[in-house]
Short mmCIF file of C-alpha atoms and ligand atoms in Angstrom, two decimals:
data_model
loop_
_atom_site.label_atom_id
_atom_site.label_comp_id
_atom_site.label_asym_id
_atom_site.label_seq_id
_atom_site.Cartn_x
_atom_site.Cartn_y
_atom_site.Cartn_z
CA UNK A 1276 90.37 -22.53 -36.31
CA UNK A 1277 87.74 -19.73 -35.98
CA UNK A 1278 85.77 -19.14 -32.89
CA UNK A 1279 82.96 -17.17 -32.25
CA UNK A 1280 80.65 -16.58 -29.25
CA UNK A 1281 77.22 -17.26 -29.08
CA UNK A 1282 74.81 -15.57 -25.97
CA UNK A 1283 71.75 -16.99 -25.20
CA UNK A 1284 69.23 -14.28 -23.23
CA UNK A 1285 66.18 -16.16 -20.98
CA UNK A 1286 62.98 -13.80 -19.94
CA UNK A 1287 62.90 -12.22 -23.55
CA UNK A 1288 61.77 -15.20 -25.03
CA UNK A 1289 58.64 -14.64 -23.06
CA UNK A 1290 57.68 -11.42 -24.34
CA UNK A 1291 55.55 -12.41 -27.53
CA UNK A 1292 54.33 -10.20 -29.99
CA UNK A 1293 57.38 -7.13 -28.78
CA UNK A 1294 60.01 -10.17 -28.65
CA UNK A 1295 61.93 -8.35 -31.52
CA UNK A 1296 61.89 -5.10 -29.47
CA UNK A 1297 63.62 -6.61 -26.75
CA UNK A 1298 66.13 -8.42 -29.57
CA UNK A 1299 66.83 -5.35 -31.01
CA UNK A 1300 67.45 -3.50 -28.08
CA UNK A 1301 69.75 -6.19 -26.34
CA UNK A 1302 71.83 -6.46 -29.50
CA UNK A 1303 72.00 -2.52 -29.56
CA UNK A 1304 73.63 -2.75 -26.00
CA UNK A 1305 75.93 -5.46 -26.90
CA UNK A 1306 77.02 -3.08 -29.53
CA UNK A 1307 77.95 -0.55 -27.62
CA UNK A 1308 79.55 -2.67 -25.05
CA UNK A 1309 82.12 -4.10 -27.34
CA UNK A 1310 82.06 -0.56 -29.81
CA UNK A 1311 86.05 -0.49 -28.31
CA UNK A 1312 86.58 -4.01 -29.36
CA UNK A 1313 88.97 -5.12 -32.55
CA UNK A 1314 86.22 -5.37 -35.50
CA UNK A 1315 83.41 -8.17 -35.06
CA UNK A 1316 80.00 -9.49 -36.88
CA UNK A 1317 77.04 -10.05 -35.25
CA UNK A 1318 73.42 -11.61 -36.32
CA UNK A 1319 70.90 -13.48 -34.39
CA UNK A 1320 68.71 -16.49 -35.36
CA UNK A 1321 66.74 -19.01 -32.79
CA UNK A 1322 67.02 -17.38 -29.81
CA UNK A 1323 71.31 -16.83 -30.20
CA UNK A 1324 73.13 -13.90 -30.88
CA UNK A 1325 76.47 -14.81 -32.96
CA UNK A 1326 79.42 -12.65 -32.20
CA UNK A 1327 82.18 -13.07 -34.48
CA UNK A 1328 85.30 -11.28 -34.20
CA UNK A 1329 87.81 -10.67 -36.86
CA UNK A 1330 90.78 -11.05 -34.61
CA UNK A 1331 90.78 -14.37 -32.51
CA UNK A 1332 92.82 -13.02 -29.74
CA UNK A 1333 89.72 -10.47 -29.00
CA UNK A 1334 87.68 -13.38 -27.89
CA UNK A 1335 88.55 -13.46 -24.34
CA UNK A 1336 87.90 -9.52 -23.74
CA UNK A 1337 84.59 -9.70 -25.11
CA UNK A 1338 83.30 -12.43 -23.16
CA UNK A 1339 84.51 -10.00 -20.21
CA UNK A 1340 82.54 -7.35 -21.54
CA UNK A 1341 79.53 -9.61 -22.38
CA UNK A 1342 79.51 -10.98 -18.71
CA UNK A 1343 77.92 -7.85 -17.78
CA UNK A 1344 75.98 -6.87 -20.05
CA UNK A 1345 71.91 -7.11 -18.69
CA UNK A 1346 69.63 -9.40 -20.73
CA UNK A 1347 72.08 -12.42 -21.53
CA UNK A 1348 71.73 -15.57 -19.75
CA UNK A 1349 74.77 -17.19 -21.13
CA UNK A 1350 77.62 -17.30 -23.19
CA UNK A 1351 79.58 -19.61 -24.62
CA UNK A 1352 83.15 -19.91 -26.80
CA UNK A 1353 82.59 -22.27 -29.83
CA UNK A 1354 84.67 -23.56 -32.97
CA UNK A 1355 82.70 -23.82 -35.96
CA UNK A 1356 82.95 -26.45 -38.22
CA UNK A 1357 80.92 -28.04 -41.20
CA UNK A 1358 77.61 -29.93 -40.25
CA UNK A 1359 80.04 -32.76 -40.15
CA UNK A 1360 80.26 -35.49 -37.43
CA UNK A 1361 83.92 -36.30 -38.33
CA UNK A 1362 84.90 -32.78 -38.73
CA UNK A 1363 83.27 -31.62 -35.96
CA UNK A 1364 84.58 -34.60 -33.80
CA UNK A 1365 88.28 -33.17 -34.85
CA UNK A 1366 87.42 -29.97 -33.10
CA UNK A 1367 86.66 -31.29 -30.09
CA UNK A 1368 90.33 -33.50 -30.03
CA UNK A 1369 92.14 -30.86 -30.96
CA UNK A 1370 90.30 -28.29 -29.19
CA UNK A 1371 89.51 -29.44 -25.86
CA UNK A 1372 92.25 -32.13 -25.31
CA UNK A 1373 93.79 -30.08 -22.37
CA UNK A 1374 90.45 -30.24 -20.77
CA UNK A 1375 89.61 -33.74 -21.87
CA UNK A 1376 92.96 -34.99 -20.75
CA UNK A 1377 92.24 -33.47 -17.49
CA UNK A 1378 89.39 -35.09 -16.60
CA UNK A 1379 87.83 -38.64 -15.72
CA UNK A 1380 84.34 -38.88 -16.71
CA UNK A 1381 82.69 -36.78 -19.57
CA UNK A 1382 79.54 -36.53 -21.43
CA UNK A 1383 78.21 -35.41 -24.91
CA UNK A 1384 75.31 -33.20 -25.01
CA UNK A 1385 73.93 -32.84 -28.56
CA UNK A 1386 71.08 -30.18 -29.94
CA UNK A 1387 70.17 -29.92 -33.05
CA UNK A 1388 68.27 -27.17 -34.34
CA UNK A 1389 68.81 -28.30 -37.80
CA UNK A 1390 65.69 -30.85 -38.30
CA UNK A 1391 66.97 -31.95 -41.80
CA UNK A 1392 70.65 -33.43 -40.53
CA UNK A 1393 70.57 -37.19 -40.78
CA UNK A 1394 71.26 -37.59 -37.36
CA UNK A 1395 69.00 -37.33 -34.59
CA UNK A 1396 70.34 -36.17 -31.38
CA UNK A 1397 71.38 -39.27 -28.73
CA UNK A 1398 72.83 -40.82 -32.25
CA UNK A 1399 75.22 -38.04 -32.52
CA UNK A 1400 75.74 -38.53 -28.81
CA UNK A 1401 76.94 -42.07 -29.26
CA UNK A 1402 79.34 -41.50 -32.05
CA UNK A 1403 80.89 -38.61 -31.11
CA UNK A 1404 81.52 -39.99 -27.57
CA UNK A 1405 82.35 -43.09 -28.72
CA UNK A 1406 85.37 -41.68 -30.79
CA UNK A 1407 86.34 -39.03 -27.69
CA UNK A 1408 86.71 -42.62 -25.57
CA UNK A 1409 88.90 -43.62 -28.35
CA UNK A 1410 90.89 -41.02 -28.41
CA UNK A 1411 91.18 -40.39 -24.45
CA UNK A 1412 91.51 -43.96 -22.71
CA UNK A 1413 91.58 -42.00 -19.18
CA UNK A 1414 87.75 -41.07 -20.10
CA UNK A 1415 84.51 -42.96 -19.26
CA UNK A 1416 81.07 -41.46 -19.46
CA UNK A 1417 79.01 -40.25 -16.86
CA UNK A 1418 75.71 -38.82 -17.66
CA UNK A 1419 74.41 -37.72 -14.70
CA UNK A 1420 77.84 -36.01 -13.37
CA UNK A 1421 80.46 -35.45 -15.27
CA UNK A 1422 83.05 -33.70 -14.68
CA UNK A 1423 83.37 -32.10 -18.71
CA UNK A 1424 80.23 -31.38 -20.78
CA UNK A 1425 80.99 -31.28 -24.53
CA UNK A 1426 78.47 -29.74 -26.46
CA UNK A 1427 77.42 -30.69 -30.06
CA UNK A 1428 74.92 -28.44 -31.97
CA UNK A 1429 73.60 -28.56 -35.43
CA UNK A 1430 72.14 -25.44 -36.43
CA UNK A 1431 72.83 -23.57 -39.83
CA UNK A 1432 76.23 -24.72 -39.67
CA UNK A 1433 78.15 -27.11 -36.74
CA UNK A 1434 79.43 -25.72 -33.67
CA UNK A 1435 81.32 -27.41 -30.56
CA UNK A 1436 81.67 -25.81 -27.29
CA UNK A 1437 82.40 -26.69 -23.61
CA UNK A 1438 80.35 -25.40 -20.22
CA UNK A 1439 78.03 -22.42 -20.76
CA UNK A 1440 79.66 -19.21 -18.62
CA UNK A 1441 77.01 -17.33 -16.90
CA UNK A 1442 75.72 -13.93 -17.95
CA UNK A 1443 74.87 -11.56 -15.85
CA UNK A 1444 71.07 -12.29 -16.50
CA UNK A 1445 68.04 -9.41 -15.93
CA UNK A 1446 66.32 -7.57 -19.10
CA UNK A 1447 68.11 -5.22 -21.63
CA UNK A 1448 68.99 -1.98 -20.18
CA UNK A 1449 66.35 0.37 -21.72
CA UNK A 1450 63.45 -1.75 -21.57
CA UNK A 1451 62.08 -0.57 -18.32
CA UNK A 1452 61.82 2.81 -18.18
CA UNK A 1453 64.28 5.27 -16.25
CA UNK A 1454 64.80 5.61 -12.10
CA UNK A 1455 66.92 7.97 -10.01
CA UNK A 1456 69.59 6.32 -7.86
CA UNK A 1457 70.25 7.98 -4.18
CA UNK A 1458 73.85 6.89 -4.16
CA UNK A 1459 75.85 7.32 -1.27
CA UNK A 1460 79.61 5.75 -1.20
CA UNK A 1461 78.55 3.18 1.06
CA UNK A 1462 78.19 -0.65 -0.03
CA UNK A 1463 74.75 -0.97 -0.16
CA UNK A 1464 73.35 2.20 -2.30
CA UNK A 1465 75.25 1.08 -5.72
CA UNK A 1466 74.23 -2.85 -4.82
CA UNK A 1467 70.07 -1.24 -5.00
CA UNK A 1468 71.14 0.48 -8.25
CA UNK A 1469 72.78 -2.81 -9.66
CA UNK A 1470 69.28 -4.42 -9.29
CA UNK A 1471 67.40 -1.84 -10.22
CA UNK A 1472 69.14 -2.19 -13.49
CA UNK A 1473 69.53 -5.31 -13.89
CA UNK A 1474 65.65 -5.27 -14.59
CA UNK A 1475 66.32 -3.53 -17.63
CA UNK A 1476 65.73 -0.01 -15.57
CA UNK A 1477 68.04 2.78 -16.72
CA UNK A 1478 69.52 5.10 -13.93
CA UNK A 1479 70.16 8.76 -13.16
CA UNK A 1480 72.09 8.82 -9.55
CA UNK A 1481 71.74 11.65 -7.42
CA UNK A 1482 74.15 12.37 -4.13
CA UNK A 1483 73.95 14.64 -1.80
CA UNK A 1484 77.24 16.22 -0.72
CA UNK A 1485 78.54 18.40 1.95
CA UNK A 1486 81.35 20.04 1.48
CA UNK A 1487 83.39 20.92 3.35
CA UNK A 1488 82.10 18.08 5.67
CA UNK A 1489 82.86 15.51 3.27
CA UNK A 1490 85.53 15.64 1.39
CA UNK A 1491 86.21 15.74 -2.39
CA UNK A 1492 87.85 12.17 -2.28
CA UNK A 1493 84.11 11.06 -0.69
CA UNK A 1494 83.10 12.64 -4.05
CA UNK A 1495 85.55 10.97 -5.92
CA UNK A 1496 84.68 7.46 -4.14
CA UNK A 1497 81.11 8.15 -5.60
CA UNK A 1498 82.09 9.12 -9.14
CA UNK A 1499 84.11 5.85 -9.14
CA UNK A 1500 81.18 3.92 -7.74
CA UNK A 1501 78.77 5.68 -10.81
CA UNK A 1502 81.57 4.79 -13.45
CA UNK A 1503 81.67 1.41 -12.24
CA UNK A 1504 77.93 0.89 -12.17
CA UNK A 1505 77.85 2.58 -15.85
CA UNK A 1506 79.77 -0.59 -16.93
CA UNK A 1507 76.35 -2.52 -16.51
CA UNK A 1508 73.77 0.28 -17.21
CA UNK A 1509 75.56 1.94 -20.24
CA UNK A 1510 74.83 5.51 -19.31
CA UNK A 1511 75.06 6.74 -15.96
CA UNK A 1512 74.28 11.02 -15.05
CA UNK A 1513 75.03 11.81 -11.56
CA UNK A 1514 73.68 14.91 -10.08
CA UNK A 1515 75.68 16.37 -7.32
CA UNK A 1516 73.15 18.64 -4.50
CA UNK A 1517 75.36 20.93 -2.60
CA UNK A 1518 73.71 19.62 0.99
CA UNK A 1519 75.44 21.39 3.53
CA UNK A 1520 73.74 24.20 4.31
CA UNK A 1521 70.62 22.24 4.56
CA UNK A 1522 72.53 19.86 6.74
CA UNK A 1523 74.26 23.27 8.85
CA UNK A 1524 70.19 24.19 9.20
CA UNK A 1525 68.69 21.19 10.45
CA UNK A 1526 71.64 20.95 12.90
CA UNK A 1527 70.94 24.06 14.07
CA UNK A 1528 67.43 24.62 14.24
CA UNK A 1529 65.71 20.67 14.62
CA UNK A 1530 65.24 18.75 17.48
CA UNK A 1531 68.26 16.28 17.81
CA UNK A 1532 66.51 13.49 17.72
CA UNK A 1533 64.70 14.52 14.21
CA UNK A 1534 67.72 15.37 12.67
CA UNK A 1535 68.17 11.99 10.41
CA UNK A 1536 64.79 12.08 9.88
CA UNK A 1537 64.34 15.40 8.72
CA UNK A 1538 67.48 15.23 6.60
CA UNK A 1539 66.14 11.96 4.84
CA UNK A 1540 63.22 14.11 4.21
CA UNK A 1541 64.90 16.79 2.45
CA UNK A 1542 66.59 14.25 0.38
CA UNK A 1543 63.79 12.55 -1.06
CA UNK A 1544 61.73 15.72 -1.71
CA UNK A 1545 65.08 16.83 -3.67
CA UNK A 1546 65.40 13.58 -5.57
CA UNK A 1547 61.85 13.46 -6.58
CA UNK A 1548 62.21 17.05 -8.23
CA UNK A 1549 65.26 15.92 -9.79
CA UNK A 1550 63.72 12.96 -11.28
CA UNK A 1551 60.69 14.18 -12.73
CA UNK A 1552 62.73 16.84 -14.40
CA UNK A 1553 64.76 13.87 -15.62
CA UNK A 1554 62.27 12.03 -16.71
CA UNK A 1555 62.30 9.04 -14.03
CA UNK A 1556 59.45 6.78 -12.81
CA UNK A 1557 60.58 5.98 -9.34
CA UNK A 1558 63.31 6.92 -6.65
CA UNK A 1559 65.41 3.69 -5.57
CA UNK A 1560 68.17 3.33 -2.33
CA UNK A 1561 69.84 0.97 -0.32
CA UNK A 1562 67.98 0.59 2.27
CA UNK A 1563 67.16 -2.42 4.11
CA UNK A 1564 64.51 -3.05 7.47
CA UNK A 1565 65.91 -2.50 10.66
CA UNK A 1566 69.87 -1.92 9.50
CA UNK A 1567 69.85 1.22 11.61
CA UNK A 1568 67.75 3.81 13.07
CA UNK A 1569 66.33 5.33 9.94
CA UNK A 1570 65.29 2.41 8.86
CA UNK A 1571 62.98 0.87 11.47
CA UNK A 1572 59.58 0.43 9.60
CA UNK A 1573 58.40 3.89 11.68
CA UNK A 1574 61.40 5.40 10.35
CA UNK A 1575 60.87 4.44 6.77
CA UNK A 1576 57.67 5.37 6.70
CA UNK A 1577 58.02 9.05 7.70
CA UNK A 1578 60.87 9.25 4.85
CA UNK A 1579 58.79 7.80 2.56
CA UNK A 1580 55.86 10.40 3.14
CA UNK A 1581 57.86 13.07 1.97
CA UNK A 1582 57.20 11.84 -1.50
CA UNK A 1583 54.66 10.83 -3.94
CA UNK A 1584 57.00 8.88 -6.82
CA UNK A 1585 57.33 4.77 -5.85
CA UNK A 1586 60.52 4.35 -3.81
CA UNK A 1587 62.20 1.11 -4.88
CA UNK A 1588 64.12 -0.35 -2.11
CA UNK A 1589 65.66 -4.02 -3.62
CA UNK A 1590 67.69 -4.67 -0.62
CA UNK A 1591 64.54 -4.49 1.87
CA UNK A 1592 64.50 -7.63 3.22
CA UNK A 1593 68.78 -8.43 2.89
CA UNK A 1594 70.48 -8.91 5.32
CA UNK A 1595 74.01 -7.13 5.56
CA UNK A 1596 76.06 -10.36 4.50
CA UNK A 1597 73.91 -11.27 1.46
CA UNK A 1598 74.43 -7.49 0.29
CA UNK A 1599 78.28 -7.93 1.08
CA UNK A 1600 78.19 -10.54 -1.35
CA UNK A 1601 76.33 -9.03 -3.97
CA UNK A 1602 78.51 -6.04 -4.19
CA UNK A 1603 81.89 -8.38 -4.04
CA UNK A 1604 80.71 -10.07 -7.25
CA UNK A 1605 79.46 -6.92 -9.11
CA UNK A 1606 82.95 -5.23 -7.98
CA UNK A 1607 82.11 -2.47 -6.17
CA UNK A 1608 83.09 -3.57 -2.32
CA UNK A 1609 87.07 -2.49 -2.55
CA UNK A 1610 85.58 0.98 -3.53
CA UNK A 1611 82.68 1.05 -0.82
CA UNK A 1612 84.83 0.44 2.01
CA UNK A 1613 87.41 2.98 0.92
CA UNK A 1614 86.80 5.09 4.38
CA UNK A 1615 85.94 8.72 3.22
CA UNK A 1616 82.62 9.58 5.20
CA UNK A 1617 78.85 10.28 3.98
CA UNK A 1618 76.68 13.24 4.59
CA UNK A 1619 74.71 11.17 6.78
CA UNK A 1620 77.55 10.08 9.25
CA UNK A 1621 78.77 13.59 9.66
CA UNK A 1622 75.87 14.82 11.89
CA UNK A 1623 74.81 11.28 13.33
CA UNK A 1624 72.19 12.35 16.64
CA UNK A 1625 73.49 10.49 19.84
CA UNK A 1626 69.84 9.13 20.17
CA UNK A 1627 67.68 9.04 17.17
CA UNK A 1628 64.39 8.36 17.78
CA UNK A 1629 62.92 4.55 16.34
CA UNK A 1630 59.73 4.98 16.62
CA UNK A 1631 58.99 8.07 15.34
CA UNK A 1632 56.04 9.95 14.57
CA UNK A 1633 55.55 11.37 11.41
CA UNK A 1634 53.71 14.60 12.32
CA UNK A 1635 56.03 15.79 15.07
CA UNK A 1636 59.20 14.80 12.42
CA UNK A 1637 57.11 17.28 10.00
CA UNK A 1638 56.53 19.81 12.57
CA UNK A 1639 60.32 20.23 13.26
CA UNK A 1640 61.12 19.83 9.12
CA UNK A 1641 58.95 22.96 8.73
CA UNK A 1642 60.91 25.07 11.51
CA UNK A 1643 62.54 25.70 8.37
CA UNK A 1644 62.28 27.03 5.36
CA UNK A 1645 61.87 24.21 3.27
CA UNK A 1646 61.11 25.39 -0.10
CA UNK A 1647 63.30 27.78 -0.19
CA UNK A 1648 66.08 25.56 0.76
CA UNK A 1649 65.22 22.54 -1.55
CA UNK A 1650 64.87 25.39 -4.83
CA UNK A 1651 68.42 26.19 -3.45
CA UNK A 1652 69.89 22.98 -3.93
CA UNK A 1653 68.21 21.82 -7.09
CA UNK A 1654 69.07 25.28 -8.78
CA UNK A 1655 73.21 24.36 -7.39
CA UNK A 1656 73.11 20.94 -8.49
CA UNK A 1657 75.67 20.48 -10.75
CA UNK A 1658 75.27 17.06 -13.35
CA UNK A 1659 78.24 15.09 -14.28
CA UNK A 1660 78.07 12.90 -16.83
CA UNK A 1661 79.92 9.68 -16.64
P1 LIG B 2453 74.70 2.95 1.97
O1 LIG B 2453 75.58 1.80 2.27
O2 LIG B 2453 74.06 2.86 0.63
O3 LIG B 2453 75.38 4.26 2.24
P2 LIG B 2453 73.59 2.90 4.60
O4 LIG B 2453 73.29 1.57 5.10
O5 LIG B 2453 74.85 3.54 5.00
O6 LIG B 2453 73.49 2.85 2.99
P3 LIG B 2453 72.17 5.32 5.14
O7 LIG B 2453 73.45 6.07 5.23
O8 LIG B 2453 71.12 5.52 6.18
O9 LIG B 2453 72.36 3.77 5.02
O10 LIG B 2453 71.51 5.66 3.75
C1 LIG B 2453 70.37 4.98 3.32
C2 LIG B 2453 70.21 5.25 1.82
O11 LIG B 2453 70.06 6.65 1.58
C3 LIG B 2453 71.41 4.85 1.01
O12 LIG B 2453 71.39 3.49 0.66
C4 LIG B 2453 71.31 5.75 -0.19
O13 LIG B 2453 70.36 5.24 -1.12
C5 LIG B 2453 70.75 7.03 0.44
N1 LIG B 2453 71.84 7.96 0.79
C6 LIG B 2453 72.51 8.07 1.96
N2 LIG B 2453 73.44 9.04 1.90
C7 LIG B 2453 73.37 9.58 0.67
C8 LIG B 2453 74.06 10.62 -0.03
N3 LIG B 2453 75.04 11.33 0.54
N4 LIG B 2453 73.69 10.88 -1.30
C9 LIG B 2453 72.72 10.17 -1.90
N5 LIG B 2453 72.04 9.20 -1.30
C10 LIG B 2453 72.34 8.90 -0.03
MG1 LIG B 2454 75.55 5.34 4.04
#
């Protein structure tokens, strides 16, 4: 029996006239998310994308892939049969007996796209649930709750399928411009860059490292992070800014309790170089109101003054659990705890200031000499490509 997979996508319906843009583009990423997959065919018609692979046993590995790829709302495994009640009906027993044996109550949901079938839609209800309560005398019907949906739909050619799995929902990757990522290893950096993209923003990540005050496995944490968050952009670069004798400098020369600030400072300024050279819109990082001392409002506004791109912050108003949770599901938590340190911890002040003011942060910034330090780093930034 042949099964194929059909994905639905949501917010693209919306867009109107550039509708096909969006298509195109989302099929052009499902592509390339299942280009190691056995041989498949795939076409689109009424708002579905059919994926058909040549080798059943595939089926299961693609819906993996397809789980996070941005744009689809949801997928589902379905036999196709002929535009055939009785046919169709002898998928479903055969198909789905473990699940209908399994189960008390059940319902039949039907759609049907095809207009011209001679059966309208709570008539192919009726008979094909009246034969599944034949067939399985522990079943009775229960349309508000049941415990198995079994899904009926009449297109260009018959299809049965259970529950809908969930996609990982968002707009095509490509379809909103480009941003840079400041990626740190900690949990909440590659959670921002995850929603970033999942708006159909591509990313660039940059991170700042200071070696040998963080070690190469804190690199390799980060790589890891970037090559897991490539799984749901499709492309990741990641610029690496040799930060430690900017670090050594502020330590040296600042005021202690500037020397977060300042260094925050230095960071965007370097990003935002970056990222107009690459092309990007906006900067984007993980951080959220109040979490610690650089990011009391006061705080976050003297960091943000160091730059004139937007600064996307999704996590602003998260709270540490809900971010916890976020990275869990998207799978990079085991990696984000792993405990190599950041930059940042290395040369934490005893007492950073909260309420700081932005001109007396800039006043002990420029006790250096910040141009020539920032050209430094951008011209020893190496770019690896993930
Ligand atoms: P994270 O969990 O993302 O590390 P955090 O709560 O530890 O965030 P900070 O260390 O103050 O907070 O960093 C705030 C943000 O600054 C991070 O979310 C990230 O976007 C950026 N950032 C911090 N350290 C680095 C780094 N070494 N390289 C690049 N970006 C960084
Ligand atoms: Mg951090």
């Amino acid at each position: 029996m042949k099964r194929l997979i059909l994905v639905r996508y949501g917010e693209i319906i919306l867009k109107g006239m550039n509708r096909p843009v969006f298509e195109n583009m989302l099929v052009k990423n499902i592509r390339k998310a299942l280009e190691d997959e056995c041989p498949l065919k795939i076409h689109w018609a009424q708002a579905t994308i059919y994926i058909e692979p040549e080798d059943d046993s595939c089926v299961e590995s693609i819906v993996e892939k397809l789980k996070k790829v941005f744009g689809i709302v949801s997928i589902v495994v379905a036999y196709q049969g002929k535009k055939d009640i009785d046919d169709l009906t002898n998928i479903i027993t055969e198909n789905f007996s473990k699940e209908l044996k399994g189960a008390s109550t059940f319902k039949v949901v039907a759609k049907r796209s095809d207009k011209k079938f001679h059966m309208q839609s709570p008539e192919i209800c009726q008979e094909v649930g009246g034969r599944i309560l034949e067939k399985f005398p522990n079943l009775t019907v229960d349309v508000k709750n049941p415990e198995v949906n079994v899904y009926v739909e009449i297109r260009e050619e018959g299809y049965v399928h259970l529950d809908r799995i969930n996609g990982a929902g968002g707009m095509p990757s490509g379809s909103n411009g480009k941003a840079m990522l400041l990626l740190s290893g900690g949990i909440d950096s590659p959670v921002a860059g995850y929603m970033i993209g999942k708006r159909g923003v591509c990313l660039e990540a940059i991170h700042f490292f200071s070696y040998p005050y963080t070690s190469d496995r804190a690199k390799d944490k980060v790589l890891k992070l970037a090559s897991i968050l490539k799984g749901y952009t499709g492309t990741l670069k990641v610029h690496i800014v040799p930060f430690t004798d900017i670090q050594l400098q502020i330590r040296d020369k600042c005021p202690e309790e500037h020397l977060t600030l300042v260094m925050r400072r230095f960071m965007m300024e370097i990003a935002q170089r970056i990222a107009e050279k690459r092309g990007c819109y906006a900067l984007v990082t993980g951080e959220s109101i109040g979490q610690v001392a650089s990011q009391t409002m006061a705080a976050l506004c003297v960091t943000d003054d160091a730059v004139t791109m937007p600064v996307f912050r999704p996590l602003i108003g998260m709270d540490k659990e809900e971010i916890v949770e976020i990275s869990r599901k998207i799978d990079t938590f085991e990696t984000s705890i792993l405990p190599y340190e950041d930059c940042c911890t290395v040369f934490t002040p005893r007492h950073p200031s909260t309420k700081p003011k932005k001109e007396k942060v800039i006043l002990s910034q420029n006790l250096l000499d910040v141009e020539r330090l920032i050209q430094e780093a951008v011209e020893g930034t190496e770019t690896v490509d993930m």
